[in-house]
Amino acid sequence: MARRRRAHELERVLDANALFATAYGNVGSSIYYALGLTAGIALGLTPLVFIISGIIFAATAATYAEGTVHYPEAGGSSSFARHAFNELVSFGAAWAQMLNYVITVAISVIFVPHYLSIFWEPLRTTPWDVIVGIVLTWVLVGVNIVGIQEAAKLNIILAVLDFATQLVLVAIGFVLIFSPHILSANIHWGVAPTWSSFALAIPVAMIAYTGIETVSNLAEEARDPLRSIPRAISWVAIAVFAIYFTLPWIALSAMPVVKEGTRFVTQLGQDPPHGFKNDPVLGLVENLGLHGFVLSAAKVYVGLLAATILFIATNAGVIGASRITYSMASYRQLPSVFRRLHPRLKTPWLSLIVFAGVAPSLFVLSGQVDFLGRMYAFGAMLSFTIAHVAVTALRVRKRDEEQPWLARPNIMFRGVNWPVFAIVGGLGTGVAWLVVVVQDAPTRYAGLGWLAIGFVFYPLYRRRLGQPLKTTVRAPVMFVGAQLEYRSILVPVAPGYPSDEAMDIAARLARERGSRIVAMTVIEVPLDLPLDAYLPDQVREANEQLDEARAIGDSYGVNVVARLVRARNSGRAIVDESVRRGSEIIVMGGPRRFRFAVGKRAIFGDTVDFVLKHAPIRVMVAAGSAAS
């Protein structure tokens, strides 16, 4: 094993830093369209709107941190709702998330040509932005069907570069053009904007923060979610809020609110060719007080960076749409055809075509960025509200259970530790959703129509299967030819157990079908310590075990996700992890051990015996060669 480790350079896992960088790459990309869309509605109150939406987002981030720590699996609000309520509510959240991903692809990809207009001006407007956007969408669908992996390191580098660029723009703006006098002159209370427009601008501004679902989806890949996820989400919330707290002040100093005829406007929120709604950050650069070569170089740099970041955000939406579709099909919320993989490429090709290709293209065809932004707000506010309500309900349901980590602030009342952040956040996002529904007719009809399609289809599909609407049902393991196709294999590893043999068996199974292995090790935390206690020696030993497991998997050419779990009982933790991940088989090492008691004999260790007795799926035990 030492030789195998030396021969392989171990890949670093997703820690808090990597989670933050990846999430910021998706959340931070929204500045390139949210700024202009919000300013077009909120005018001089744009900074205040972003502050209010930022407070709501901070509460939402806390909700997602707690929910994701408790259920570190892809699905976000859909997963929280499944555990808090039932499958019908989970479907509603998942269907709203699907709309989020579809609109993520559409709104991100249509802004890519807007920022590339530095090379060809017609790309700023329809029809060229629509044409290029649809072409890029299908290019990414094709790339994901072929199965080319994302360059994770490149994503992290671009996220850091993006954040640094935004900070530099803020710093330059404060030095060259920031003006409190201009900002105060921009404000016309109740007139520009009207109070109804001000209310509508808040949910539209929330599109700046909807990438928080990214951390939930990446939670499956995080090695130590109990410690890394809360940190990563907190850092994302702070970083994004810092940008949205400062950049609108600079932008409105550069492009103040002026009166044209009978109405007030700002170039930041006007349509091209006279305004910069389609490329607000380029508009900021152009009005930053730079000249000559410096201005030209800055425009090319920001245009290329923005286009690249938005292209990556589009790809994240494509991947997210395929993941949520696969998850929904696995829980019998969508037909099993959507979880069927291409026989040669091993990718969910039909999910990608329908939900990452056809659906976004239909929305891009509208060419209306305002409509796309409000549809984004419709789905996001609904999804966020369900998440808040689910986390609050879980606090009530699990009031007597030990919780690994709780977000703050909380209030203890009648035996329940009520989450103030979730209650405040739920009220904020719920009201914001209602504002969008009431005020904007196109969004109301399109959004409610999307929900109607889902809630008509779901009961009909469940009735055809003969399954209740509210019951969680896992789709059975699929057969490929005459063999079972194990898409997800769980392998517990621990010192003293023949984990190498278990990993070898699992890797051979995975290699045949392109499956994924989850290698987990459990740190049993004593009852006198909290579950998130820092245990450096145990963590170091666990990481060594997980590194060995990853090295074995890589030698077979299969994907291994490493997971460190803190629990009171190893057997219970393994069973719970298999259920949470929807694993189809557990492969574990079990040294034969004979223990005589009154009327019974344990063949394997206590942990293996517990898993064999309680696991709801197949269990394969690999005994060590000496024992066998």
XYZ file of C-alpha atoms in Angstrom:
628
model
C 0.000 0.000 0.000
C 2.861 2.375 0.739
C 4.200 1.728 -2.740
C 0.816 2.498 -4.241
C 0.652 5.735 -2.299
C 4.130 6.784 -3.381
C 3.236 6.085 -6.997
C 0.229 8.351 -6.837
C 0.106 12.042 -6.069
C -2.976 12.353 -3.923
C -5.560 14.877 -5.021
C -6.581 17.415 -2.411
C -10.154 17.191 -1.227
C -12.836 19.874 -0.997
C -12.111 21.764 2.199
C -13.592 25.104 3.279
C -11.244 27.067 0.979
C -12.103 25.022 -2.108
C -15.822 25.084 -1.304
C -15.680 28.862 -0.892
C -13.805 29.421 -4.153
C -16.087 27.142 -6.145
C -19.256 28.610 -4.655
C -18.064 32.196 -5.123
C -17.334 31.439 -8.762
C -21.056 30.784 -9.201
C -22.517 33.322 -6.768
C -20.081 36.079 -7.774
C -20.871 35.667 -11.468
C -24.315 37.187 -10.907
C -22.827 40.686 -10.417
C -22.399 40.818 -14.180
C -26.168 40.864 -14.767
C -27.859 41.513 -11.397
C -26.418 45.019 -11.081
C -28.017 46.328 -14.271
C -31.333 44.487 -13.869
C -31.763 45.816 -10.319
C -30.693 49.380 -11.134
C -33.261 49.543 -13.926
C -35.995 49.097 -11.300
C -34.535 50.547 -8.092
C -32.674 53.541 -9.606
C -31.077 55.581 -6.829
C -32.187 53.146 -4.116
C -30.190 50.292 -5.692
C -27.587 50.269 -2.863
C -30.340 50.084 -0.217
C -32.068 47.289 -2.129
C -28.848 45.242 -2.176
C -28.364 45.825 1.561
C -31.877 44.555 2.324
C -31.510 41.565 0.024
C -28.073 40.917 1.558
C -29.596 40.687 5.050
C -32.169 38.197 3.752
C -29.369 36.286 2.054
C -27.367 36.120 5.306
C -30.357 34.428 6.947
C -30.687 32.111 3.936
C -26.989 31.230 4.094
C -27.391 30.231 7.756
C -30.362 28.034 6.836
C -28.434 26.286 4.087
C -25.393 25.854 6.335
C -27.430 24.067 9.010
C -29.481 22.000 6.576
C -26.457 20.943 4.557
C -24.439 19.961 7.646
C -27.296 17.715 8.782
C -27.924 16.314 5.292
C -24.723 16.695 3.238
C -26.179 15.596 -0.059
C -27.072 17.151 -3.385
C -30.577 18.593 -3.451
C -30.525 21.545 -1.060
C -34.081 22.639 -0.235
C -35.513 19.478 -1.822
C -33.469 17.303 0.520
C -34.387 19.416 3.570
C -38.091 19.182 2.657
C -37.911 15.395 2.250
C -36.579 14.959 5.777
C -38.833 17.623 7.313
C -42.124 16.886 5.541
C -42.769 14.371 2.767
C -42.059 13.557 -0.851
C -44.768 15.850 -2.238
C -43.206 18.931 -0.638
C -39.783 17.672 -1.679
C -40.990 17.452 -5.276
C -42.242 21.049 -5.120
C -38.855 22.252 -3.921
C -37.027 20.144 -6.513
C -39.267 21.419 -9.329
C -38.592 25.017 -8.242
C -34.864 24.206 -8.190
C -35.139 22.795 -11.679
C -36.536 26.154 -12.787
C -33.573 27.836 -11.055
C -31.072 25.761 -12.985
C -32.879 26.233 -16.301
C -32.919 30.016 -15.807
C -29.315 29.964 -14.538
C -28.266 28.498 -17.865
C -30.441 30.920 -19.839
C -29.526 34.163 -18.054
C -25.813 33.354 -17.751
C -25.376 32.274 -21.346
C -27.247 35.246 -22.848
C -24.903 37.649 -21.024
C -21.750 35.953 -22.371
C -22.074 37.611 -25.819
C -22.954 40.920 -24.122
C -19.491 41.067 -22.572
C -17.829 39.793 -25.742
C -19.320 42.808 -27.534
C -15.999 44.556 -26.848
C -14.917 42.760 -30.021
C -18.170 43.083 -32.030
C -20.858 45.590 -30.997
C -23.976 43.699 -32.331
C -23.425 41.001 -29.662
C -24.918 43.405 -27.085
C -28.404 43.142 -28.560
C -30.952 40.743 -30.033
C -30.865 38.662 -32.198
C -27.120 38.013 -31.948
C -27.059 37.520 -28.186
C -29.885 34.977 -28.539
C -28.181 33.132 -31.395
C -24.785 32.961 -29.700
C -26.397 32.077 -26.357
C -28.303 29.109 -27.787
C -25.210 27.867 -29.645
C -23.111 28.039 -26.462
C -25.823 26.236 -24.498
C -25.796 23.286 -26.869
C -22.005 23.253 -26.982
C -21.979 22.794 -23.191
C -24.700 20.148 -23.375
C -22.595 18.247 -25.898
C -19.473 18.603 -23.772
C -21.277 17.237 -20.720
C -22.784 14.334 -22.675
C -19.313 13.386 -23.848
C -18.306 13.568 -20.208
C -15.381 15.999 -20.199
C -14.619 16.920 -16.579
C -14.514 20.465 -15.266
C -11.089 21.914 -14.552
C -11.576 22.425 -10.810
C -8.281 24.241 -10.321
C -9.092 26.635 -13.184
C -12.480 27.390 -11.609
C -10.816 28.254 -8.303
C -8.212 30.476 -9.965
C -10.891 32.342 -11.920
C -13.034 32.780 -8.803
C -10.122 34.319 -6.911
C -9.245 36.499 -9.916
C -12.883 37.580 -10.215
C -13.140 38.581 -6.549
C -9.827 40.462 -6.738
C -10.963 42.321 -9.888
C -14.202 43.415 -8.237
C -12.281 44.686 -5.201
C -9.920 46.632 -7.478
C -12.859 48.246 -9.302
C -14.336 49.280 -5.958
C -11.009 50.724 -4.777
C -10.433 52.679 -8.017
C -14.001 53.937 -7.952
C -13.710 55.242 -4.398
C -10.540 57.130 -5.354
C -11.656 58.556 -8.718
C -15.430 59.035 -8.843
C -17.201 58.252 -5.574
C -19.486 61.156 -4.626
C -21.884 61.227 -1.627
C -23.472 64.354 -3.133
C -24.369 62.564 -6.364
C -25.722 59.587 -4.439
C -28.000 61.764 -2.307
C -29.217 63.548 -5.454
C -30.053 60.130 -6.984
C -32.740 59.439 -4.388
C -36.335 60.520 -5.007
C -38.368 58.750 -2.314
C -41.597 57.254 -3.594
C -41.112 58.783 -7.039
C -38.002 57.240 -8.587
C -38.477 54.456 -7.840
C -42.106 54.156 -6.814
C -42.748 52.091 -3.697
C -44.105 49.203 -5.773
C -40.942 49.222 -7.928
C -38.811 49.356 -4.789
C -40.601 46.257 -3.439
C -40.138 44.433 -6.768
C -36.444 45.329 -6.891
C -35.688 43.397 -3.677
C -36.491 39.883 -5.036
C -34.814 40.804 -8.330
C -31.679 41.778 -6.384
C -31.799 38.390 -4.655
C -30.720 36.785 -7.933
C -27.281 38.027 -6.923
C -27.205 35.381 -4.187
C -28.916 32.304 -5.592
C -25.709 30.327 -6.201
C -25.780 29.259 -2.557
C -27.297 25.966 -3.786
C -23.840 25.229 -5.185
C -22.476 24.472 -1.718
C -25.323 22.020 -1.115
C -24.499 20.201 -4.327
C -20.788 20.176 -3.498
C -21.513 18.906 0.019
C -21.426 15.345 -1.310
C -17.805 15.915 -2.294
C -16.702 17.572 0.969
C -14.556 15.326 3.132
C -15.438 16.901 6.489
C -18.775 18.726 5.992
C -19.364 19.374 9.697
C -16.437 21.794 9.833
C -15.983 22.934 6.219
C -19.543 23.709 5.071
C -20.460 26.344 7.716
C -17.134 28.121 7.146
C -17.465 28.087 3.359
C -21.043 29.394 3.365
C -20.158 32.128 5.882
C -17.203 33.251 3.761
C -19.335 33.313 0.598
C -22.006 35.390 2.346
C -19.430 37.884 3.660
C -17.539 38.192 0.359
C -20.621 38.609 -1.819
C -22.229 41.043 0.600
C -19.000 43.103 0.658
C -19.121 43.475 -3.132
C -22.821 44.254 -3.329
C -22.563 46.694 -0.431
C -19.900 48.778 -2.191
C -20.068 48.315 -5.976
C -23.567 49.853 -6.481
C -22.399 53.082 -4.767
C -19.531 53.331 -7.239
C -21.710 52.443 -10.237
C -24.355 55.064 -9.390
C -21.653 57.675 -8.812
C -20.393 56.900 -12.330
C -23.859 56.699 -13.923
C -26.195 58.837 -11.775
C -29.973 59.029 -11.990
C -31.116 61.767 -14.393
C -34.496 62.960 -15.630
C -35.311 62.300 -19.299
C -38.621 63.852 -20.187
C -41.097 62.726 -17.539
C -39.158 59.793 -16.139
C -35.986 59.170 -14.175
C -33.330 56.817 -15.584
C -29.757 55.723 -15.052
C -27.478 54.437 -17.773
C -26.684 51.515 -15.469
C -30.208 50.156 -15.959
C -31.019 51.348 -19.486
C -31.151 49.121 -22.555
C -28.361 49.428 -25.143
C -27.144 51.246 -27.137
C -27.516 54.182 -24.717
C -27.413 52.165 -21.484
C -25.500 49.308 -19.889
C -28.212 46.969 -18.580
C -26.763 44.164 -20.700
C -23.163 44.696 -19.508
C -23.247 46.803 -16.307
C -19.691 46.086 -15.186
C -18.339 47.145 -18.582
C -20.412 50.305 -18.198
C -18.759 50.921 -14.851
C -15.288 50.496 -16.366
C -16.159 52.879 -19.194
C -17.338 55.575 -16.750
C -14.642 55.057 -14.134
C -12.542 57.994 -15.222
C -9.915 55.949 -17.085
C -8.556 57.030 -20.472
C -6.558 55.862 -23.469
C -4.729 52.546 -23.379
C -5.598 51.919 -19.715
C -9.314 52.179 -20.493
C -9.053 49.934 -23.565
C -7.017 47.325 -21.695
C -9.415 47.400 -18.734
C -12.438 46.874 -20.991
C -10.833 43.914 -22.765
C -9.733 42.370 -19.456
C -13.113 42.781 -17.733
C -15.028 41.695 -20.841
C -13.027 38.486 -21.241
C -13.087 37.712 -17.511
C -16.839 38.294 -17.263
C -17.545 36.173 -20.356
C -15.389 33.346 -18.972
C -16.969 33.479 -15.505
C -20.477 33.510 -17.007
C -19.582 30.612 -19.316
C -18.451 28.587 -16.287
C -21.629 29.586 -14.406
C -23.631 28.347 -17.404
C -21.817 25.030 -17.246
C -22.540 24.838 -13.514
C -26.222 25.289 -14.342
C -26.031 22.525 -16.970
C -24.425 20.164 -14.451
C -26.898 21.190 -11.743
C -29.876 20.521 -14.011
C -28.613 17.018 -14.811
C -27.889 16.286 -11.133
C -31.277 17.387 -9.838
C -32.987 15.456 -12.652
C -31.057 12.292 -11.797
C -31.926 12.758 -8.108
C -35.626 13.305 -8.864
C -35.730 10.188 -11.037
C -33.978 8.208 -8.293
C -36.778 9.184 -5.871
C -39.569 8.395 -8.341
C -40.385 12.062 -8.913
C -39.558 11.774 -12.619
C -39.595 8.743 -14.959
C -36.615 6.413 -14.658
C -35.631 7.212 -18.244
C -34.081 10.435 -16.903
C -31.626 8.509 -14.741
C -30.656 6.175 -17.533
C -27.069 6.689 -18.634
C -25.623 6.580 -22.123
C -24.434 2.978 -22.658
C -20.963 4.077 -23.762
C -20.393 7.563 -22.336
C -22.032 6.851 -18.929
C -23.664 10.301 -18.749
C -27.363 11.240 -18.277
C -27.757 12.294 -21.884
C -31.563 12.629 -21.959
C -31.637 14.806 -18.817
C -28.997 17.061 -20.338
C -30.845 17.391 -23.641
C -34.281 18.151 -22.128
C -33.519 20.215 -19.033
C -30.120 21.716 -19.866
C -30.640 22.175 -23.607
C -34.237 22.454 -24.773
C -35.750 24.206 -21.714
C -33.059 26.942 -21.384
C -33.115 27.533 -25.159
C -36.854 28.252 -25.022
C -36.272 30.898 -22.344
C -33.277 32.381 -24.199
C -35.478 32.796 -27.289
C -37.449 35.480 -25.443
C -34.362 37.696 -25.527
C -35.785 39.582 -22.509
C -33.196 39.810 -19.752
C -35.699 41.481 -17.366
C -38.070 38.548 -17.777
C -35.252 36.054 -17.170
C -34.187 37.895 -14.019
C -37.699 37.875 -12.582
C -38.207 34.210 -13.446
C -34.942 33.518 -11.651
C -36.285 35.400 -8.614
C -39.587 33.454 -8.801
C -37.909 30.043 -8.576
C -35.213 31.092 -6.108
C -37.563 32.788 -3.633
C -39.863 29.759 -3.624
C -36.942 27.359 -3.157
C -35.436 29.489 -0.373
C -38.771 29.766 1.437
C -39.214 25.991 1.442
C -35.677 25.622 2.808
C -36.382 28.048 5.674
C -39.652 26.350 6.595
C -38.044 22.881 6.405
C -35.157 23.778 8.722
C -37.620 25.310 11.202
C -39.777 22.161 11.061
C -36.708 19.954 11.591
C -35.894 21.907 14.762
C -39.388 21.042 16.069
C -39.313 17.397 14.986
C -35.822 16.739 16.322
C -36.097 18.814 19.495
C -35.057 15.854 21.672
C -32.188 14.654 19.458
C -28.553 15.704 19.601
C -27.745 17.983 16.672
C -24.212 18.046 15.253
C -24.270 21.806 14.545
C -26.790 24.623 14.845
C -26.660 27.991 13.125
C -27.364 31.141 15.120
C -29.206 33.181 16.412
C -31.797 31.026 18.200
C -34.470 31.468 20.862
C -35.478 28.702 23.258
C -39.264 28.650 23.700
C -41.437 25.796 24.966
C -38.718 23.232 24.573
C -37.829 24.158 20.984
C -34.660 25.998 20.004
C -36.334 28.187 17.363
C -34.040 29.341 14.491
C -34.487 33.107 14.309
C -32.499 33.283 11.059
C -34.804 30.777 9.319
C -37.976 32.471 10.546
C -36.803 35.946 9.493
C -35.354 34.618 6.230
C -38.539 32.666 5.454
C -40.698 35.733 5.958
C -38.371 37.784 3.754
C -38.175 35.311 0.867
C -41.868 34.408 1.139
C -42.973 38.034 0.886
C -40.478 38.620 -1.934
C -41.967 35.679 -3.878
C -45.460 37.063 -3.431
C -44.320 40.487 -4.658
C -42.984 38.952 -7.884
C -46.173 36.942 -8.401
C -48.496 39.882 -7.765
C -46.617 42.653 -9.586
C -45.246 41.056 -12.742
C -47.843 39.399 -14.980
C -45.475 37.614 -17.454
C -43.507 36.106 -14.563
C -46.706 35.160 -12.745
C -48.132 33.263 -15.698
C -44.869 31.619 -16.731
C -43.842 30.710 -13.157
C -47.228 29.401 -12.044
C -47.494 27.594 -15.375
C -44.190 25.844 -14.664
C -45.465 24.784 -11.221
C -48.783 23.642 -12.712
C -47.019 21.394 -15.218
C -45.060 19.775 -12.406
C -47.985 19.283 -10.044
C -50.178 17.842 -12.793
C -47.489 15.444 -13.965
C -46.308 14.233 -10.534
C -49.658 12.798 -9.287
C -50.311 11.160 -12.650
C -46.854 9.572 -12.664
C -47.149 8.359 -9.061
C -50.625 6.956 -9.771
C -49.288 5.029 -12.756
C -46.624 3.537 -10.489
C -49.191 2.765 -7.809
C -47.217 4.823 -5.269
C -48.601 7.348 -2.716
C -47.819 11.006 -3.384
C -46.206 11.664 -0.004
C -44.152 8.492 0.440
C -40.429 8.470 -0.286
C -39.693 5.671 -2.745
C -36.249 4.856 -4.060
C -36.010 3.580 -7.624
C -34.621 0.037 -7.755
C -31.116 -0.780 -8.912
C -31.092 -0.925 -12.693
C -30.062 -3.996 -14.660
C -27.614 -3.665 -17.521
C -27.788 -6.858 -19.507
C -27.843 -9.606 -16.859
C -25.951 -7.607 -14.225
C -27.055 -5.185 -11.541
C -25.764 -1.671 -12.126
C -24.505 -0.291 -8.831
C -24.258 3.439 -9.460
C -23.293 4.343 -5.877
C -21.128 2.099 -3.700
C -20.405 2.862 -0.036
C -17.141 1.535 1.424
C -16.477 2.085 5.155
C -12.748 2.096 5.941
C -11.155 1.862 9.379
C -7.908 0.710 11.041
C -7.957 -2.970 11.940
C -10.397 -3.890 9.168
C -9.378 -5.295 5.751
C -10.360 -2.071 4.006
C -7.914 -2.678 1.143
C -9.765 -5.866 0.156
C -13.108 -4.054 0.373
C -11.842 -1.178 -1.779
C -10.411 -3.613 -4.354
C -13.766 -5.374 -4.674
C -15.691 -2.109 -4.849
C -13.286 -0.677 -7.417
C -13.729 -3.696 -9.669
C -17.511 -3.331 -9.458
C -17.288 0.404 -10.144
C -14.873 0.052 -13.054
C -17.259 -2.210 -14.948
C -20.138 0.277 -14.800
C -18.507 3.663 -14.341
C -19.931 3.888 -10.813
C -18.894 6.166 -7.983
C -17.443 4.952 -4.690
C -17.970 6.791 -1.414
C -15.197 5.862 1.027
C -16.151 6.867 4.557
C -14.468 6.619 7.915
C -16.200 7.270 11.212
C -14.718 9.085 14.183
C -16.599 7.935 17.268
C -16.877 11.013 19.469
C -17.233 10.390 23.235
C -20.506 11.452 24.829
C -18.770 14.084 26.948
C -17.644 15.998 23.822
C -19.719 17.819 21.185
C -19.877 16.169 17.776
C -17.949 19.021 16.134
C -15.102 18.867 18.670
C -11.646 19.197 17.146
C -9.833 15.854 17.468
C -6.538 16.303 15.602
C -5.081 12.815 16.126
C -8.265 11.027 15.091
C -8.747 13.355 12.107
C -5.172 12.773 10.926
C -5.551 8.986 11.150
C -8.924 9.142 9.372
C -7.467 11.234 6.552
C -4.655 8.733 6.097
C -7.214 5.951 5.749
C -9.229 7.964 3.232
C -6.116 8.839 1.239
C -5.293 5.141 0.981
C -8.825 4.430 -0.250
C -8.598 7.183 -2.885
C -5.248 5.831 -4.053
C -6.754 2.365 -4.568
C -9.688 3.808 -6.471
C -7.429 5.905 -8.678
C -5.310 2.862 -9.498
C -8.487 1.325 -10.958
C -9.484 4.560 -12.676
C -12.714 5.053 -10.700
C -14.070 8.123 -8.923
C -13.758 7.938 -5.125
C -15.401 10.511 -2.858
C -13.861 10.606 0.632
C -16.111 11.337 3.608
C -15.196 11.834 7.261
C -18.157 11.436 9.620
C -18.392 12.189 13.330
C -20.875 10.044 15.237
C -21.529 8.256 18.507
C -21.873 4.836 16.866
C -20.004 3.680 13.746
C -22.586 1.136 12.596
C -25.464 3.610 12.820
C -23.400 6.248 10.976
C -22.684 3.830 8.106
C -26.341 2.850 7.752
C -27.462 6.501 7.864
C -24.872 7.513 5.248
C -26.019 4.745 2.894
C -29.624 5.959 3.164
C -28.677 9.627 2.824
C -26.657 9.030 -0.334
C -29.015 6.508 -1.865
C -26.225 3.941 -2.052
C -27.112 0.665 -3.729
C -24.582 -1.575 -1.994
C -22.225 -1.416 1.000
C -18.869 -3.146 0.620
C -17.009 -3.374 3.901
C -14.110 -5.240 5.419
C -14.916 -7.508 8.332
C -12.235 -9.430 10.207
C -13.744 -12.707 11.387
C -14.119 -12.659 15.132
C -15.753 -15.292 17.268
C -17.454 -14.198 20.445
C -19.421 -16.669 22.451
C -22.368 -15.466 24.485
C -25.527 -17.002 25.835
C -27.142 -18.512 22.775
C -25.397 -16.391 20.129
C -22.114 -15.917 18.356
C -20.964 -12.837 16.476
C -19.153 -13.722 13.263
C -17.763 -10.292 12.453
C -17.053 -7.211 14.524
C -19.834 -5.265 16.216
C -19.913 -2.590 13.506
C -20.240 -5.104 10.654
C -22.898 -7.046 12.531
C -24.902 -3.851 13.097
C -24.726 -2.912 9.409
C -25.736 -6.423 8.294
C -28.756 -6.260 10.589
C -29.961 -2.710 9.911
C -28.841 -1.704 6.401
C -31.814 -1.396 3.987
C -29.628 -2.322 0.992
C -27.252 -5.106 -0.038
C -24.115 -5.564 2.067
C -21.006 -7.342 0.828
C -18.404 -8.294 3.451
C -14.775 -8.786 2.446
C -12.959 -10.771 5.131
C -9.224 -10.406 5.464
C -7.093 -13.082 3.822
C -5.747 -14.262 7.174
C -9.246 -14.660 8.586
C -10.603 -16.422 5.531
